[in-house]
Amino acid sequence: MEISKTGNEPIYIRVVNNFKKQILSGILKADDKMPSVRELALNLTVNPNTIQKAYQELERDGYIYVVPGKGNFVSGKITKVKNQAIKDEIITLRNITEKLYELGVSEKEIIDEIKKIGGKLK
Amino acid sequence: MEISKTGNEPIYIRVVNNFKKQILSGILKADDKMPSVRELALNLTVNPNTIQKAYQELERDGYIYVVPGKGNFVSGKITKVKNQAIKDEIITLRNITEKLYELGVSEKEIIDEIKKIGGKLK
Amino acid sequence: MEISKTGNEPIYIRVVNNFKKQILSGILKADDKMPSVRELALNLTVNPNTIQKAYQELERDGYIYVVPGKGNFVSGKITKVKNQAIKDEIITLRNITEKLYELGVSEKEIIDEIKKIGGKLK
Amino acid sequence: MEISKTGNEPIYIRVVNNFKKQILSGILKADDKMPSVRELALNLTVNPNTIQKAYQELERDGYIYVVPGKGNFVSGKITKVKNQAIKDEIITLRNITEKLYELGVSEKEIIDEIKKIGGKLK
DNA sequence: GTGGTCTAGACCACT
DNA sequence: GTGGTCTAGACCACT
């Protein structure tokens, strides 16, 4: 994993988002072992506290679980977490769509914008 | 103007959004005088500081301008502000669409979601 | 005089700036009669109060003087007013130049910028 | 940090400018922790609200970012902020130069003024 | 009368 | 412990 040291967000947030992406996309699978806090801290040359914070947040959000004395592991309930993440994003999507309608943007223009992104990602 | 006292958002944000809607929709027009800080604070039975905060946010966002000793007035450059607001929302729309793609949601599902909202508003 | 009705600033401020330009540039000369408040209000289709405010500000700033029952006239002390205006602008120029130096912009770059504007105006 | 209590500018503006200078000059670096709102308020013997206002302005201008419950930190995008600050100052420089031309000040006089400041700072 | 700043201090959510 | 919001109210400059 590479984490650029500069950016708008604190390092631990970027570590969190990085792992979330890997877990949601299936690169990291259920019960896979996460790198140990110390190991990852050395790799990224950051303070172990930073990694500790990141892992705590991942656990709170249901992405990983801790086995004391063993390490951190990817949760088996990723489908549930994923569905929640999708629901959250859909709510935001609705809010933005409503605002765009209020600002006079047409349904067609919004859909065109979404198709553009789909095209890019393929 | 009515501002419900309950809800998740802070009062000053609700005041801001309320005025933004009225200005963008044309209910409030260029150079219209805004209610004075004290007057509105009394009407809504909130602290003048809360209204002050709301008005300063509206000014920073280009919706109103201040004439010292005279009051706050609706900006004449609302078209410009509106275009900027649309640009900002489109950027967020793109970010969310990307995340939804990453979460495995298809283009069709996203577009269906948008059409649903269009249907409701009509 | 033409005053566009839309813009960032209130109308009376634009009336003020318009007259200041005309007086400083010599289009309006010492002891020239200003249009009457009512006449100008009709021409610009604004409230007479707006023009009254503008004239009061021009008087405070030393650009015009009032002869009760006769009207408003361009001041004979424009040189003095002009010198003060130049002094004020020079102070701001100094502050900005200092900030630009602090931001790492070189003397040459600043001077080039000024020459560019000189070129445009010619 | 020392903030003189006397002067024309409001306290919160002086706090803002002080930090901007330190961040732009590199004394404060990306991801450095800012003093907490309460801590700094105690140090400068001002009200926490005043520091809060200063920090919110710094955040809006892109100089710092907030991690809820953790504190304020110096942004990693200072280069971008710096370039924006330069652009803003150049625009003001142009406006003032135009006004000075209108007031009859020659290009040479303006450039001499700028060279004077360059001389002082060396 | 108008907005702008500031104090003193409370309560909240989140870590 | 941290920032965010809000009340209650004072004082200021400017119109």
Short mmCIF file of C-alpha atoms (C1' of nucleotides) in Angstrom, two decimals:
data_model
loop_
_atom_site.label_atom_id
_atom_site.label_comp_id
_atom_site.label_asym_id
_atom_site.label_seq_id
_atom_site.Cartn_x
_atom_site.Cartn_y
_atom_site.Cartn_z
CA MET A 1 0.00 0.00 0.00
CA GLU A 2 1.17 3.51 -0.80
CA ILE A 3 -0.06 6.56 1.01
CA SER A 4 1.00 9.97 -0.27
CA LYS A 5 2.15 12.06 2.67
CA THR A 6 0.59 15.28 1.49
CA GLY A 7 -3.07 15.98 0.98
CA ASN A 8 -6.14 17.51 2.50
CA GLU A 9 -6.82 14.70 4.90
CA PRO A 10 -4.83 13.29 7.79
CA ILE A 11 -2.84 10.15 7.05
CA TYR A 12 -4.99 7.87 9.19
CA ILE A 13 -8.10 8.81 7.20
CA ARG A 14 -6.31 7.94 3.98
CA VAL A 15 -5.21 4.60 5.43
CA VAL A 16 -8.83 3.92 6.35
CA ASN A 17 -10.18 4.78 2.91
CA ASN A 18 -7.50 2.75 1.22
CA PHE A 19 -8.43 -0.38 3.16
CA LYS A 20 -12.14 0.23 2.71
CA LYS A 21 -11.65 0.30 -1.06
CA GLN A 22 -9.59 -2.90 -1.00
CA ILE A 23 -12.10 -4.70 1.20
CA LEU A 24 -15.19 -3.54 -0.68
CA SER A 25 -13.67 -4.41 -4.05
CA GLY A 26 -12.77 -7.89 -2.87
CA ILE A 27 -8.96 -7.53 -3.05
CA LEU A 28 -9.00 -8.24 0.67
CA LYS A 29 -11.36 -11.11 1.52
CA ALA A 30 -13.22 -12.35 4.60
CA ASP A 31 -10.86 -13.48 7.37
CA ASP A 32 -7.75 -12.29 5.51
CA LYS A 33 -5.16 -11.14 8.01
CA MET A 34 -4.44 -7.40 8.00
CA PRO A 35 -0.80 -6.29 8.23
CA SER A 36 0.21 -5.84 11.86
CA VAL A 37 0.14 -2.31 13.23
CA ARG A 38 3.92 -2.16 13.66
CA GLU A 39 4.69 -3.68 10.29
CA LEU A 40 2.45 -1.26 8.43
CA ALA A 41 3.73 1.69 10.46
CA LEU A 42 7.28 0.80 9.44
CA ASN A 43 6.29 0.35 5.78
CA LEU A 44 4.56 3.72 5.62
CA THR A 45 7.09 5.36 7.96
CA VAL A 46 4.36 6.78 10.13
CA ASN A 47 3.72 6.58 13.85
CA PRO A 48 2.14 3.27 15.02
CA ASN A 49 -0.54 5.39 16.72
CA THR A 50 -1.68 6.55 13.29
CA ILE A 51 -2.22 2.97 12.15
CA GLN A 52 -3.86 2.08 15.46
CA LYS A 53 -6.38 4.91 14.94
CA ALA A 54 -7.07 3.74 11.41
CA TYR A 55 -7.70 0.14 12.51
CA GLN A 56 -10.00 1.31 15.30
CA GLU A 57 -12.07 3.22 12.78
CA LEU A 58 -12.19 0.25 10.40
CA GLU A 59 -13.41 -1.90 13.28
CA ARG A 60 -16.08 0.62 14.31
CA ASP A 61 -17.33 0.67 10.72
CA GLY A 62 -17.52 -3.14 10.62
CA TYR A 63 -14.76 -3.73 8.07
CA ILE A 64 -12.41 -5.70 10.34
CA TYR A 65 -12.44 -7.55 13.65
CA VAL A 66 -9.74 -7.98 16.26
CA VAL A 67 -8.51 -11.24 17.74
CA PRO A 68 -6.50 -10.21 20.82
CA GLY A 69 -2.98 -11.52 20.59
CA LYS A 70 -3.51 -12.64 17.00
CA GLY A 71 -4.13 -9.53 14.96
CA ASN A 72 -6.75 -7.80 12.82
CA PHE A 73 -8.81 -9.67 10.23
CA VAL A 74 -11.20 -8.73 7.46
CA SER A 75 -14.80 -9.12 8.56
CA GLY A 76 -17.00 -11.86 7.13
CA LYS A 77 -19.98 -9.54 7.04
CA ILE A 78 -18.73 -7.38 4.22
CA THR A 79 -21.93 -7.80 2.23
CA LYS A 80 -23.84 -6.16 5.07
CA VAL A 81 -21.30 -3.33 5.34
CA LYS A 82 -21.35 -2.90 1.58
CA ASN A 83 -25.13 -2.69 1.45
CA GLN A 84 -25.05 -0.03 4.15
CA ALA A 85 -22.37 1.90 2.23
CA ILE A 86 -24.51 1.72 -0.91
CA LYS A 87 -27.59 2.91 0.98
CA ASP A 88 -25.64 5.88 2.38
CA GLU A 89 -24.35 6.86 -1.04
CA ILE A 90 -27.80 6.53 -2.61
CA ILE A 91 -29.23 8.93 -0.02
CA THR A 92 -26.56 11.48 -0.89
CA LEU A 93 -27.22 10.88 -4.58
CA ARG A 94 -30.87 11.69 -4.03
CA ASN A 95 -30.10 14.89 -2.17
CA ILE A 96 -27.76 16.09 -4.89
CA THR A 97 -30.19 15.17 -7.64
CA GLU A 98 -32.91 17.15 -5.91
CA LYS A 99 -30.64 20.17 -5.56
CA LEU A 100 -29.66 19.95 -9.23
CA TYR A 101 -33.33 19.84 -10.23
CA GLU A 102 -33.96 22.91 -8.06
CA LEU A 103 -31.06 24.65 -9.81
CA GLY A 104 -32.76 24.00 -13.12
CA VAL A 105 -30.57 21.15 -14.39
CA SER A 106 -32.60 18.65 -16.42
CA GLU A 107 -32.84 14.91 -15.85
CA LYS A 108 -31.14 14.37 -19.19
CA GLU A 109 -28.14 16.50 -18.26
CA ILE A 110 -27.68 14.64 -14.98
CA ILE A 111 -27.91 11.26 -16.66
CA ASP A 112 -25.44 12.36 -19.35
CA GLU A 113 -23.00 13.31 -16.61
CA ILE A 114 -23.31 9.85 -15.07
CA LYS A 115 -22.86 8.12 -18.41
CA LYS A 116 -19.68 10.14 -18.99
CA ILE A 117 -18.14 8.73 -15.81
CA GLY A 118 -19.24 5.22 -16.69
CA GLY A 119 -17.46 5.62 -20.01
CA LYS A 120 -14.23 6.78 -18.40
CA LEU A 121 -14.05 3.93 -15.94
CA LYS A 122 -14.50 1.17 -18.48
CA MET B 1 -39.70 32.76 7.20
CA GLU B 2 -40.16 29.79 9.42
CA ILE B 3 -37.29 27.79 10.83
CA SER B 4 -38.16 24.62 12.69
CA LYS B 5 -36.17 24.49 15.89
CA THR B 6 -35.78 20.74 15.80
CA GLY B 7 -33.66 18.75 13.40
CA ASN B 8 -30.11 17.61 12.84
CA GLU B 9 -28.75 20.70 11.18
CA PRO B 10 -27.67 23.74 13.16
CA ILE B 11 -30.02 26.70 13.08
CA TYR B 12 -27.67 28.96 11.16
CA ILE B 13 -27.34 26.38 8.36
CA ARG B 14 -31.11 26.16 8.03
CA VAL B 15 -31.33 29.95 7.82
CA VAL B 16 -28.63 29.91 5.12
CA ASN B 17 -30.31 27.19 3.06
CA ASN B 18 -33.68 28.85 3.38
CA PHE B 19 -32.38 32.13 1.96
CA LYS B 20 -30.34 30.37 -0.74
CA LYS B 21 -33.48 28.66 -1.99
CA GLN B 22 -35.44 31.92 -2.00
CA ILE B 23 -32.68 33.78 -3.82
CA LEU B 24 -31.98 31.06 -6.39
CA SER B 25 -35.69 30.63 -7.12
CA GLY B 26 -36.15 34.37 -7.61
CA ILE B 27 -38.48 35.02 -4.66
CA LEU B 28 -35.82 37.38 -3.40
CA LYS B 29 -34.45 39.58 -6.18
CA ALA B 30 -31.28 41.56 -6.85
CA ASP B 31 -30.84 44.50 -4.43
CA ASP B 32 -33.80 43.42 -2.27
CA LYS B 33 -33.13 44.30 1.35
CA MET B 34 -32.67 41.36 3.70
CA PRO B 35 -34.30 41.58 7.14
CA SER B 36 -31.89 43.18 9.59
CA VAL B 37 -29.88 40.88 11.83
CA ARG B 38 -31.69 41.97 14.98
CA GLU B 39 -35.13 41.96 13.39
CA LEU B 40 -34.76 38.41 12.08
CA ALA B 41 -33.25 37.24 15.38
CA LEU B 42 -36.34 38.54 17.19
CA ASN B 43 -38.73 36.98 14.66
CA LEU B 44 -37.09 33.56 14.90
CA THR B 45 -36.37 33.99 18.61
CA VAL B 46 -32.73 33.09 18.18
CA ASN B 47 -29.58 34.96 19.14
CA PRO B 48 -28.41 37.77 16.82
CA ASN B 49 -25.02 36.04 16.60
CA THR B 50 -26.68 33.06 14.95
CA ILE B 51 -28.20 35.25 12.24
CA GLN B 52 -24.92 37.13 11.88
CA LYS B 53 -23.17 33.83 11.22
CA ALA B 54 -25.78 32.87 8.62
CA TYR B 55 -25.53 36.22 6.84
CA GLN B 56 -21.73 36.07 6.75
CA GLU B 57 -21.93 32.64 5.13
CA LEU B 58 -24.41 33.94 2.57
CA GLU B 59 -22.06 36.83 1.83
CA ARG B 60 -19.02 34.56 1.46
CA ASP B 61 -21.00 32.43 -0.97
CA GLY B 62 -21.91 35.51 -3.02
CA TYR B 63 -25.65 35.52 -2.33
CA ILE B 64 -25.79 38.86 -0.53
CA TYR B 65 -23.65 41.96 -0.01
CA VAL B 66 -23.33 44.26 2.98
CA VAL B 67 -23.59 48.02 3.03
CA PRO B 68 -22.12 49.08 6.38
CA GLY B 69 -24.68 50.89 8.47
CA LYS B 70 -27.43 50.16 5.94
CA GLY B 71 -28.01 46.43 5.92
CA ASN B 72 -27.67 43.30 3.81
CA PHE B 73 -28.93 43.12 0.22
CA VAL B 74 -29.43 40.38 -2.35
CA SER B 75 -26.53 40.24 -4.80
CA GLY B 76 -27.05 41.15 -8.45
CA LYS B 77 -24.72 38.36 -9.60
CA ILE B 78 -27.04 35.48 -8.80
CA THR B 79 -26.60 33.87 -12.24
CA LYS B 80 -22.87 33.57 -11.58
CA VAL B 81 -23.49 32.14 -8.12
CA LYS B 82 -26.02 29.71 -9.55
CA ASN B 83 -23.56 28.44 -12.16
CA GLN B 84 -20.93 27.95 -9.47
CA ALA B 85 -23.47 26.07 -7.32
CA ILE B 86 -24.26 23.78 -10.25
CA LYS B 87 -20.54 23.13 -10.88
CA ASP B 88 -20.01 22.26 -7.22
CA GLU B 89 -22.94 19.85 -7.18
CA ILE B 90 -21.79 18.19 -10.41
CA ILE B 91 -18.35 17.53 -8.87
CA THR B 92 -19.99 15.86 -5.88
CA LEU B 93 -22.27 13.93 -8.22
CA ARG B 94 -19.20 12.60 -10.01
CA ASN B 95 -17.51 11.53 -6.78
CA ILE B 96 -20.60 9.68 -5.62
CA THR B 97 -21.15 8.04 -8.97
CA GLU B 98 -17.56 6.78 -8.95
CA LYS B 99 -17.99 5.38 -5.43
CA LEU B 100 -21.23 3.66 -6.45
CA TYR B 101 -19.50 2.09 -9.46
CA GLU B 102 -16.73 0.88 -7.14
CA LEU B 103 -19.38 -0.59 -4.87
CA GLY B 104 -20.68 -2.56 -7.84
CA VAL B 105 -23.82 -0.56 -8.55
CA SER B 106 -24.57 -0.49 -12.28
CA GLU B 107 -25.08 2.58 -14.43
CA LYS B 108 -28.66 1.50 -15.00
CA GLU B 109 -29.42 1.32 -11.28
CA ILE B 110 -28.00 4.81 -10.70
CA ILE B 111 -29.97 6.27 -13.58
CA ASP B 112 -33.16 4.55 -12.35
CA GLU B 113 -32.63 6.18 -8.98
CA ILE B 114 -32.37 9.59 -10.62
CA LYS B 115 -35.48 9.03 -12.71
CA LYS B 116 -37.42 8.07 -9.57
CA ILE B 117 -36.67 11.48 -8.05
CA GLY B 118 -37.57 13.26 -11.26
CA GLY B 119 -40.91 11.44 -11.15
CA LYS B 120 -41.62 12.49 -7.56
CA LEU B 121 -40.91 16.15 -8.18
CA LYS B 122 -43.14 16.48 -11.20
CA MET C 1 -24.87 58.55 -17.27
CA GLU C 2 -25.77 54.91 -17.43
CA ILE C 3 -25.92 52.69 -14.39
CA SER C 4 -26.49 48.98 -14.88
CA LYS C 5 -29.11 47.80 -12.43
CA THR C 6 -27.43 44.51 -11.60
CA GLY C 7 -24.11 44.05 -9.92
CA ASN C 8 -22.34 43.37 -6.69
CA GLU C 9 -22.78 46.84 -5.30
CA PRO C 10 -25.84 48.86 -4.43
CA ILE C 11 -26.90 51.41 -6.99
CA TYR C 12 -25.98 54.45 -4.92
CA ILE C 13 -22.38 53.21 -4.63
CA ARG C 14 -22.20 52.87 -8.40
CA VAL C 15 -23.59 56.38 -8.84
CA VAL C 16 -20.92 57.65 -6.46
CA ASN C 17 -18.07 55.87 -8.26
CA ASN C 18 -19.33 57.02 -11.62
CA PHE C 19 -19.27 60.67 -10.58
CA LYS C 20 -15.90 60.29 -8.87
CA LYS C 21 -14.40 59.01 -12.10
CA GLN C 22 -15.92 61.85 -14.12
CA ILE C 23 -14.75 64.47 -11.65
CA LEU C 24 -11.24 63.07 -11.20
CA SER C 25 -10.76 62.70 -14.95
CA GLY C 26 -11.84 66.28 -15.56
CA ILE C 27 -15.01 65.52 -17.52
CA LEU C 28 -16.85 67.37 -14.78
CA LYS C 29 -15.02 70.58 -13.78
CA ALA C 30 -14.91 72.88 -10.74
CA ASP C 31 -18.26 74.62 -10.11
CA ASP C 32 -20.05 72.61 -12.81
CA LYS C 33 -23.65 72.04 -11.76
CA MET C 34 -24.56 68.45 -10.95
CA PRO C 35 -27.89 67.14 -12.29
CA SER C 36 -30.65 67.73 -9.74
CA VAL C 37 -31.59 64.84 -7.49
CA ARG C 38 -35.06 64.49 -9.01
CA GLU C 39 -33.88 64.81 -12.59
CA LEU C 40 -31.20 62.13 -12.17
CA ALA C 41 -33.59 59.85 -10.28
CA LEU C 42 -36.02 60.05 -13.18
CA ASN C 43 -33.29 59.45 -15.76
CA LEU C 44 -31.99 56.37 -13.95
CA THR C 45 -35.48 55.31 -12.84
CA VAL C 46 -34.37 54.90 -9.24
CA ASN C 47 -35.72 56.31 -6.02
CA PRO C 48 -34.70 59.95 -5.32
CA ASN C 49 -33.44 58.72 -1.92
CA THR C 50 -30.81 56.67 -3.73
CA ILE C 51 -29.44 59.75 -5.49
CA GLN C 52 -29.67 61.77 -2.29
CA LYS C 53 -27.49 59.17 -0.53
CA ALA C 54 -24.99 59.23 -3.37
CA TYR C 55 -24.72 63.03 -3.32
CA GLN C 56 -24.29 63.01 0.46
CA GLU C 57 -21.39 60.62 0.10
CA LEU C 58 -19.82 62.69 -2.66
CA GLU C 59 -20.08 65.73 -0.42
CA ARG C 60 -18.54 63.92 2.57
CA ASP C 61 -15.63 62.87 0.35
CA GLY C 62 -15.10 66.45 -0.84
CA TYR C 63 -16.09 65.97 -4.48
CA ILE C 64 -19.10 68.31 -4.48
CA TYR C 65 -20.62 71.11 -2.42
CA VAL C 66 -24.24 72.08 -1.84
CA VAL C 67 -25.77 75.50 -2.32
CA PRO C 68 -29.13 75.32 -0.56
CA GLY C 69 -31.92 76.15 -2.95
CA LYS C 70 -29.53 76.13 -5.90
CA GLY C 71 -28.21 72.60 -6.25
CA ASN C 72 -25.02 70.56 -6.05
CA PHE C 73 -21.78 71.71 -7.67
CA VAL C 74 -18.39 70.17 -8.35
CA SER C 75 -15.86 71.22 -5.75
CA GLY C 76 -13.01 73.55 -6.66
CA LYS C 77 -10.62 71.62 -4.45
CA ILE C 78 -10.43 68.55 -6.64
CA THR C 79 -6.63 68.63 -6.71
CA LYS C 80 -6.61 68.15 -2.95
CA VAL C 81 -9.15 65.31 -3.14
CA LYS C 82 -7.21 63.75 -5.98
CA ASN C 83 -3.94 63.86 -4.06
CA GLN C 84 -5.61 62.18 -1.11
CA ALA C 85 -7.05 59.50 -3.39
CA ILE C 86 -3.59 58.90 -4.88
CA LYS C 87 -2.03 58.65 -1.41
CA ASP C 88 -4.66 56.09 -0.36
CA GLU C 89 -4.10 53.98 -3.44
CA ILE C 90 -0.30 54.14 -3.04
CA ILE C 91 -0.61 52.81 0.52
CA THR C 92 -2.66 49.86 -0.72
CA LEU C 93 -0.16 49.35 -3.54
CA ARG C 94 2.64 49.11 -0.96
CA ASN C 95 0.75 46.58 1.14
CA ILE C 96 0.06 44.37 -1.85
CA THR C 97 3.62 44.62 -3.11
CA GLU C 98 4.90 43.53 0.30
CA LYS C 99 2.52 40.57 0.37
CA LEU C 100 3.59 39.55 -3.14
CA TYR C 101 7.25 39.69 -2.11
CA GLU C 102 6.42 37.53 0.93
CA LEU C 103 4.70 35.07 -1.40
CA GLY C 104 7.92 34.79 -3.40
CA VAL C 105 6.92 36.89 -6.41
CA SER C 106 9.91 38.80 -7.80
CA GLU C 107 10.14 42.55 -8.41
CA LYS C 108 10.45 41.86 -12.11
CA GLU C 109 7.22 39.84 -12.22
CA ILE C 110 5.29 42.58 -10.42
CA ILE C 111 6.63 45.28 -12.74
CA ASP C 112 5.82 43.16 -15.78
CA GLU C 113 2.25 42.88 -14.54
CA ILE C 114 1.99 46.67 -14.25
CA LYS C 115 3.47 47.19 -17.70
CA LYS C 116 0.88 44.79 -19.14
CA ILE C 117 -1.95 46.98 -17.84
CA GLY C 118 -0.26 50.14 -19.11
CA GLY C 119 -0.14 48.53 -22.54
CA LYS C 120 -3.81 47.61 -22.52
CA LEU C 121 -5.02 51.07 -21.56
CA LYS C 122 -3.07 52.92 -24.22
CA MET D 1 2.63 33.41 19.11
CA GLU D 2 2.11 36.97 20.21
CA ILE D 3 -0.87 39.04 19.26
CA SER D 4 -0.79 42.71 20.20
CA LYS D 5 -4.12 43.68 21.70
CA THR D 6 -4.06 47.15 20.23
CA GLY D 7 -4.46 48.09 16.61
CA ASN D 8 -7.11 48.68 14.02
CA GLU D 9 -7.68 45.13 12.93
CA PRO D 10 -9.90 42.77 14.90
CA ILE D 11 -8.11 40.16 16.98
CA TYR D 12 -9.34 37.22 14.95
CA ILE D 13 -7.97 38.77 11.73
CA ARG D 14 -4.55 39.18 13.33
CA VAL D 15 -4.60 35.55 14.47
CA VAL D 16 -5.52 34.50 10.93
CA ASN D 17 -2.78 36.59 9.28
CA ASN D 18 -0.21 35.41 11.78
CA PHE D 19 -0.89 31.76 11.00
CA LYS D 20 -1.10 32.38 7.25
CA LYS D 21 2.39 33.89 7.33
CA GLN D 22 3.77 31.00 9.35
CA ILE D 23 2.18 28.41 7.07
CA LEU D 24 3.14 30.12 3.80
CA SER D 25 6.72 30.62 4.98
CA GLY D 26 7.04 26.97 5.99
CA ILE D 27 7.46 27.51 9.75
CA LEU D 28 4.31 25.41 10.13
CA LYS D 29 4.39 22.36 7.88
CA ALA D 30 1.83 19.98 6.36
CA ASP D 31 -0.05 17.94 8.97
CA ASP D 32 1.47 19.88 11.89
CA LYS D 33 -1.04 20.12 14.70
CA MET D 34 -2.38 23.58 15.45
CA PRO D 35 -2.76 24.61 19.09
CA SER D 36 -6.23 23.66 20.32
CA VAL D 37 -8.87 26.36 20.36
CA ARG D 38 -9.04 26.47 24.14
CA GLU D 39 -5.29 26.29 24.63
CA LEU D 40 -4.61 29.20 22.30
CA ALA D 41 -7.49 31.19 23.78
CA LEU D 42 -5.92 30.81 27.22
CA ASN D 43 -2.44 31.71 25.93
CA LEU D 44 -3.63 34.87 24.22
CA THR D 45 -6.21 35.57 26.95
CA VAL D 46 -9.00 35.97 24.46
CA ASN D 47 -12.34 34.23 24.19
CA PRO D 48 -12.42 30.73 22.62
CA ASN D 49 -15.05 31.99 20.16
CA THR D 50 -12.51 34.44 18.76
CA ILE D 51 -10.01 31.67 18.06
CA GLN D 52 -12.80 29.48 16.69
CA LYS D 53 -13.66 32.23 14.22
CA ALA D 54 -10.01 32.56 13.18
CA TYR D 55 -9.62 28.80 12.68
CA GLN D 56 -12.80 28.59 10.62
CA GLU D 57 -11.49 31.33 8.36
CA LEU D 58 -8.17 29.51 7.99
CA GLU D 59 -10.06 26.35 7.09
CA ARG D 60 -12.27 28.09 4.54
CA ASP D 61 -9.14 29.53 2.94
CA GLY D 62 -7.58 26.06 2.72
CA TYR D 63 -4.75 26.61 5.20
CA ILE D 64 -5.85 24.02 7.75
CA TYR D 65 -8.21 21.06 8.04
CA VAL D 66 -10.24 19.81 10.99
CA VAL D 67 -10.38 16.29 12.33
CA PRO D 68 -13.46 16.20 14.59
CA GLY D 69 -12.50 15.37 18.13
CA LYS D 70 -8.78 15.51 17.29
CA GLY D 71 -7.94 19.09 16.41
CA ASN D 72 -6.87 21.36 13.57
CA PHE D 73 -3.94 20.51 11.30
CA VAL D 74 -1.95 22.34 8.64
CA SER D 75 -3.14 21.43 5.14
CA GLY D 76 -0.92 19.49 2.77
CA LYS D 77 -2.06 21.57 -0.21
CA ILE D 78 -0.23 24.74 0.72
CA THR D 79 1.32 25.15 -2.74
CA LYS D 80 -2.16 25.30 -4.24
CA VAL D 81 -3.29 27.79 -1.58
CA LYS D 82 -0.17 29.87 -2.19
CA ASN D 83 -0.81 30.04 -5.94
CA GLN D 84 -4.40 31.09 -5.28
CA ALA D 85 -3.20 33.77 -2.85
CA ILE D 86 -0.81 35.09 -5.51
CA LYS D 87 -3.59 35.17 -8.12
CA ASP D 88 -5.87 37.08 -5.73
CA GLU D 89 -3.19 39.65 -4.96
CA ILE D 90 -2.36 40.11 -8.65
CA ILE D 91 -6.02 40.89 -9.38
CA THR D 92 -6.04 43.54 -6.68
CA LEU D 93 -2.73 44.86 -8.01
CA ARG D 94 -4.33 45.26 -11.42
CA ASN D 95 -7.34 47.12 -10.04
CA ILE D 96 -5.16 49.53 -8.12
CA THR D 97 -2.83 50.09 -11.04
CA GLU D 98 -5.82 50.94 -13.25
CA LYS D 99 -7.13 53.39 -10.66
CA LEU D 100 -3.72 55.01 -10.37
CA TYR D 101 -3.52 55.41 -14.15
CA GLU D 102 -6.98 57.00 -14.09
CA LEU D 103 -5.75 59.37 -11.40
CA GLY D 104 -2.95 60.42 -13.71
CA VAL D 105 -0.07 58.59 -12.04
CA SER D 106 2.48 57.44 -14.64
CA GLU D 107 3.77 53.91 -15.14
CA LYS D 108 7.22 55.09 -14.11
CA GLU D 109 5.97 56.51 -10.79
CA ILE D 110 4.18 53.25 -9.94
CA ILE D 111 7.22 51.16 -10.79
CA ASP D 112 9.45 53.45 -8.73
CA GLU D 113 7.13 52.93 -5.77
CA ILE D 114 7.46 49.16 -6.13
CA LYS D 115 11.25 49.34 -6.42
CA LYS D 116 11.37 51.41 -3.21
CA ILE D 117 9.66 48.61 -1.30
CA GLY D 118 11.92 46.00 -2.85
CA GLY D 119 14.88 48.05 -1.62
CA LYS D 120 13.56 48.26 1.94
CA LEU D 121 12.94 44.55 2.27
CA LYS D 122 16.39 43.48 1.12
"C1'" DG E 1 -30.60 51.85 13.11
"C1'" DT E 2 -27.18 48.85 10.98
"C1'" DG E 3 -23.67 45.22 10.92
"C1'" DG E 4 -19.05 43.59 13.25
"C1'" DT E 5 -16.49 42.05 17.09
"C1'" DC E 6 -15.94 40.17 21.44
"C1'" DT E 7 -16.64 38.27 26.22
"C1'" DA E 8 -18.34 34.63 29.35
"C1'" DG E 9 -19.93 30.55 29.44
"C1'" DA E 10 -23.08 26.41 28.41
"C1'" DC E 11 -24.04 22.11 26.03
"C1'" DC E 12 -23.31 18.82 22.32
"C1'" DA E 13 -21.10 15.01 19.54
"C1'" DC E 14 -17.16 12.54 18.65
"C1'" DT E 15 -12.64 10.47 19.86
"C1'" DG F 1 -9.96 16.41 25.21
"C1'" DT F 2 -11.49 18.31 20.83
"C1'" DG F 3 -14.10 21.40 17.83
"C1'" DG F 4 -19.09 23.24 16.80
"C1'" DT F 5 -23.11 25.68 18.09
"C1'" DC F 6 -25.64 28.79 20.66
"C1'" DT F 7 -27.35 32.14 24.24
"C1'" DA F 8 -27.17 36.72 26.47
"C1'" DG F 9 -25.49 40.76 26.06
"C1'" DA F 10 -21.92 44.59 25.56
"C1'" DC F 11 -19.49 48.00 22.83
"C1'" DC F 12 -17.91 49.90 18.45
"C1'" DA F 13 -18.03 52.44 13.89
"C1'" DC F 14 -20.72 54.13 10.37
"C1'" DT F 15 -24.99 56.07 8.33
#
